[in-house]
PDB file of C-alpha atoms in Angstrom:
ATOM      1  CA  MET A 365     109.044 112.895  86.877  1.00  0.00           C
ATOM      2  CA  LYS A 366     108.598 110.109  89.320  1.00  0.00           C
ATOM      3  CA  VAL A 367     108.361 106.562  88.049  1.00  0.00           C
ATOM      4  CA  TRP A 368     104.723 106.191  89.104  1.00  0.00           C
ATOM      5  CA  GLN A 369     103.804 109.388  87.222  1.00  0.00           C
ATOM      6  CA  ILE A 370     105.386 107.999  84.060  1.00  0.00           C
ATOM      7  CA  PHE A 371     103.534 104.736  84.621  1.00  0.00           C
ATOM      8  CA  ALA A 372     100.264 106.659  85.070  1.00  0.00           C
ATOM      9  CA  VAL A 373     100.787 108.561  81.807  1.00  0.00           C
ATOM     10  CA  VAL A 374     101.599 105.361  79.901  1.00  0.00           C
ATOM     11  CA  LEU A 375      98.575 103.612  81.438  1.00  0.00           C
ATOM     12  CA  LEU A 376      96.329 106.540  80.548  1.00  0.00           C
ATOM     13  CA  LEU A 377      97.569 106.609  76.942  1.00  0.00           C
ATOM     14  CA  ALA A 378      97.122 102.858  76.604  1.00  0.00           C
ATOM     15  CA  THR A 379      93.610 103.119  78.029  1.00  0.00           C
ATOM     16  CA  LEU A 380      92.707 105.920  75.623  1.00  0.00           C
ATOM     17  CA  ALA A 381      94.082 103.994  72.654  1.00  0.00           C
ATOM     18  CA  ALA A 382      92.197 100.842  73.618  1.00  0.00           C
ATOM     19  CA  GLY A 383      89.056 102.786  74.474  1.00  0.00           C
ATOM     20  CA  SER A 384      87.968 103.103  70.866  1.00  0.00           C
ATOM     21  CA  ALA A 385      88.332  99.351  70.318  1.00  0.00           C
ATOM     22  CA  GLN A 386      86.610  98.235  73.527  1.00  0.00           C
ATOM     23  CA  ALA A 387      83.482  99.262  75.402  1.00  0.00           C
ATOM     24  CA  ASP A 388      84.929  99.640  78.895  1.00  0.00           C
ATOM     25  CA  THR A 389      82.800 100.401  81.913  1.00  0.00           C
ATOM     26  CA  ARG A 390      84.184 103.381  83.735  1.00  0.00           C
ATOM     27  CA  GLY A 391      82.947 105.849  86.284  1.00  0.00           C
ATOM     28  CA  VAL A 392      83.871 108.622  88.684  1.00  0.00           C
ATOM     29  CA  LYS A 393      82.648 109.501  92.170  1.00  0.00           C
ATOM     30  CA  HIS A 394      83.602 112.863  93.705  1.00  0.00           C
ATOM     31  CA  PHE A 395      84.426 113.149  97.408  1.00  0.00           C
ATOM     32  CA  ALA A 396      85.281 116.801  98.201  1.00  0.00           C
ATOM     33  CA  CYS A 397      88.796 117.247  96.697  1.00  0.00           C
ATOM     34  CA  ILE A 398      89.179 113.531  95.823  1.00  0.00           C
ATOM     35  CA  GLN A 399      87.964 111.726  92.734  1.00  0.00           C
ATOM     36  CA  MET A 400      87.608 107.963  92.803  1.00  0.00           C
ATOM     37  CA  ARG A 401      87.749 106.589  89.263  1.00  0.00           C
ATOM     38  CA  TRP A 402      87.089 102.998  88.292  1.00  0.00           C
ATOM     39  CA  LEU A 403      87.593 101.037  85.114  1.00  0.00           C
ATOM     40  CA  ILE A 404      86.200  97.600  84.305  1.00  0.00           C
ATOM     41  CA  PRO A 405      87.773  96.396  81.061  1.00  0.00           C
ATOM     42  CA  ASP A 406      85.381  94.806  78.581  1.00  0.00           C
ATOM     43  CA  GLY A 407      85.113  91.069  79.156  1.00  0.00           C
ATOM     44  CA  SER A 408      86.735  91.256  82.601  1.00  0.00           C
ATOM     45  CA  GLU A 409      85.679  90.715  86.205  1.00  0.00           C
ATOM     46  CA  THR A 410      88.567  92.872  87.443  1.00  0.00           C
ATOM     47  CA  VAL A 411      88.033  96.461  88.603  1.00  0.00           C
ATOM     48  CA  ASN A 412      90.872  99.004  88.592  1.00  0.00           C
ATOM     49  CA  ILE A 413      90.390 101.909  91.017  1.00  0.00           C
ATOM     50  CA  ASP A 414      92.362 105.146  90.937  1.00  0.00           C
ATOM     51  CA  PHE A 415      92.274 107.897  93.592  1.00  0.00           C
ATOM     52  CA  VAL A 416      92.932 111.300  92.031  1.00  0.00           C
ATOM     53  CA  LYS A 417      93.427 114.861  93.280  1.00  0.00           C
ATOM     54  CA  ASP A 418      93.914 117.745  90.847  1.00  0.00           C
ATOM     55  CA  GLU A 419      94.202 115.266  87.956  1.00  0.00           C
ATOM     56  CA  GLU A 420      97.125 113.473  89.650  1.00  0.00           C
ATOM     57  CA  SER A 421      96.765 109.910  90.856  1.00  0.00           C
ATOM     58  CA  PHE A 422      97.859 109.357  94.449  1.00  0.00           C
ATOM     59  CA  ALA A 423      96.750 105.738  94.946  1.00  0.00           C
ATOM     60  CA  ARG A 424      95.605 102.669  92.995  1.00  0.00           C
ATOM     61  CA  LEU A 425      93.755  99.478  93.866  1.00  0.00           C
ATOM     62  CA  THR A 426      92.676  96.429  91.893  1.00  0.00           C
ATOM     63  CA  LEU A 427      89.839  94.132  92.922  1.00  0.00           C
ATOM     64  CA  SER A 428      89.081  90.778  91.327  1.00  0.00           C
ATOM     65  CA  PRO A 429      87.144  87.617  92.169  1.00  0.00           C
ATOM     66  CA  GLN A 430      90.435  86.225  93.525  1.00  0.00           C
ATOM     67  CA  GLN A 431      91.003  89.307  95.715  1.00  0.00           C
ATOM     68  CA  PRO A 432      87.551  90.868  96.237  1.00  0.00           C
ATOM     69  CA  PHE A 433      88.283  92.867  99.417  1.00  0.00           C
ATOM     70  CA  ARG A 434      90.749  95.679 100.089  1.00  0.00           C
ATOM     71  CA  GLN A 435      91.333  97.773 103.159  1.00  0.00           C
ATOM     72  CA  PHE A 436      93.266 100.960 102.418  1.00  0.00           C
ATOM     73  CA  ASN A 437      94.768 104.023 104.039  1.00  0.00           C
ATOM     74  CA  PHE A 438      96.263 106.719 101.801  1.00  0.00           C
ATOM     75  CA  SER A 439      97.527 110.137 102.712  1.00  0.00           C
ATOM     76  CA  THR A 440      99.240 113.017 100.965  1.00  0.00           C
ATOM     77  CA  ASP A 441     100.165 116.494 102.147  1.00  0.00           C
ATOM     78  CA  ALA A 442      96.560 117.593 102.757  1.00  0.00           C
ATOM     79  CA  ILE A 443      94.453 114.465 102.124  1.00  0.00           C
ATOM     80  CA  LEU A 444      93.539 111.428 104.165  1.00  0.00           C
ATOM     81  CA  ALA A 445      91.504 108.628 102.577  1.00  0.00           C
ATOM     82  CA  GLU A 446      90.861 105.333 104.332  1.00  0.00           C
ATOM     83  CA  GLY A 447      88.280 102.607 104.146  1.00  0.00           C
ATOM     84  CA  ARG A 448      87.194  99.189 102.975  1.00  0.00           C
ATOM     85  CA  MET A 449      86.103  98.307  99.452  1.00  0.00           C
ATOM     86  CA  ARG A 450      84.758  95.073  98.047  1.00  0.00           C
ATOM     87  CA  LEU A 451      83.787  93.465  94.775  1.00  0.00           C
ATOM     88  CA  HIS A 452      80.722  91.266  95.105  1.00  0.00           C
ATOM     89  CA  ILE A 453      80.071  88.720  92.359  1.00  0.00           C
ATOM     90  CA  ASP A 454      76.402  87.721  92.039  1.00  0.00           C
ATOM     91  CA  LYS A 455      76.562  84.621  89.854  1.00  0.00           C
ATOM     92  CA  GLN A 456      72.768  84.114  89.866  1.00  0.00           C
ATOM     93  CA  ARG A 457      72.191  87.542  88.292  1.00  0.00           C
ATOM     94  CA  ASN A 458      75.525  87.480  86.385  1.00  0.00           C
ATOM     95  CA  LYS A 459      76.439  90.874  87.901  1.00  0.00           C
ATOM     96  CA  GLY A 460      79.421  92.391  89.646  1.00  0.00           C
ATOM     97  CA  ILE A 461      78.943  95.074  92.305  1.00  0.00           C
ATOM     98  CA  LEU A 462      81.690  97.464  93.404  1.00  0.00           C
ATOM     99  CA  LYS A 463      80.911  98.742  96.892  1.00  0.00           C
ATOM    100  CA  LEU A 464      82.523 100.901  99.548  1.00  0.00           C
ATOM    101  CA  ASP A 465      81.851  99.258 102.910  1.00  0.00           C
ATOM    102  CA  SER A 466      83.213 102.399 104.526  1.00  0.00           C
ATOM    103  CA  PHE A 467      85.165 105.384 103.312  1.00  0.00           C
ATOM    104  CA  SER A 468      86.337 108.313 105.420  1.00  0.00           C
ATOM    105  CA  TYR A 469      88.208 111.192 103.923  1.00  0.00           C
ATOM    106  CA  ARG A 470      89.546 114.581 104.838  1.00  0.00           C
ATOM    107  CA  CYS A 471      90.703 117.412 102.580  1.00  0.00           C
ATOM    108  CA  TYR A 472      92.766 120.344 103.841  1.00  0.00           C
ATOM    109  CA  GLY A 473      91.218 120.439 107.293  1.00  0.00           C
ATOM    110  CA  PRO A 474      90.334 118.584 110.462  1.00  0.00           C
ATOM    111  CA  VAL A 475      86.728 117.773 109.499  1.00  0.00           C
ATOM    112  CA  GLU A 476      86.363 114.173 108.383  1.00  0.00           C
ATOM    113  CA  GLN A 477      83.548 113.037 106.077  1.00  0.00           C
ATOM    114  CA  ALA A 478      82.285 109.530 105.412  1.00  0.00           C
ATOM    115  CA  PHE A 479      80.519 107.496 102.720  1.00  0.00           C
ATOM    116  CA  SER A 480      79.370 103.917 102.325  1.00  0.00           C
ATOM    117  CA  GLY A 481      77.351 102.223  99.641  1.00  0.00           C
ATOM    118  CA  PRO A 482      77.465 100.799  96.126  1.00  0.00           C
ATOM    119  CA  LEU A 483      79.430 102.582  93.395  1.00  0.00           C
ATOM    120  CA  VAL A 484      78.581 100.569  90.287  1.00  0.00           C
ATOM    121  CA  GLU A 485      76.839  97.392  89.173  1.00  0.00           C
ATOM    122  CA  PHE A 486      78.037  95.789  85.946  1.00  0.00           C
ATOM    123  CA  ASP A 487      77.403  92.718  83.800  1.00  0.00           C
ATOM    124  CA  LEU A 488      79.898  89.888  84.102  1.00  0.00           C
ATOM    125  CA  PRO A 489      81.465  88.618  80.885  1.00  0.00           C
ATOM    126  CA  PRO A 490      79.892  85.503  79.376  1.00  0.00           C
ATOM    127  CA  LYS A 491      81.532  82.231  80.343  1.00  0.00           C
ATOM    128  CA  PRO A 492      83.023  80.219  77.457  1.00  0.00           C
TER     129      PRO A 492
END
């Protein structure tokens, strides 16, 4: 097993174990053969994003108020995924918004598809 696969298994087990103790915000968006999964830990403004194909992670991103924008380009044997993603913090409404500014992807063929738009809106944790 590769090191990142072991890390993914450990991270998944830790997430499952903590899941019963915390009310995390998580979601999945399907893009042809790609799943984009996100996790917003309870009480956090950080969003962890995982790109998955056939239940195997092939890329990870983290967005936070300190690093709210990411441009990415991932490829595997038959997949191309590239785009721009941002985390918008709306302090007036006390909300966070995870959004794909642009996302183009291709699975197993030459035809490229695209998506842009919001993925999830979530409540920000209360300030102490």
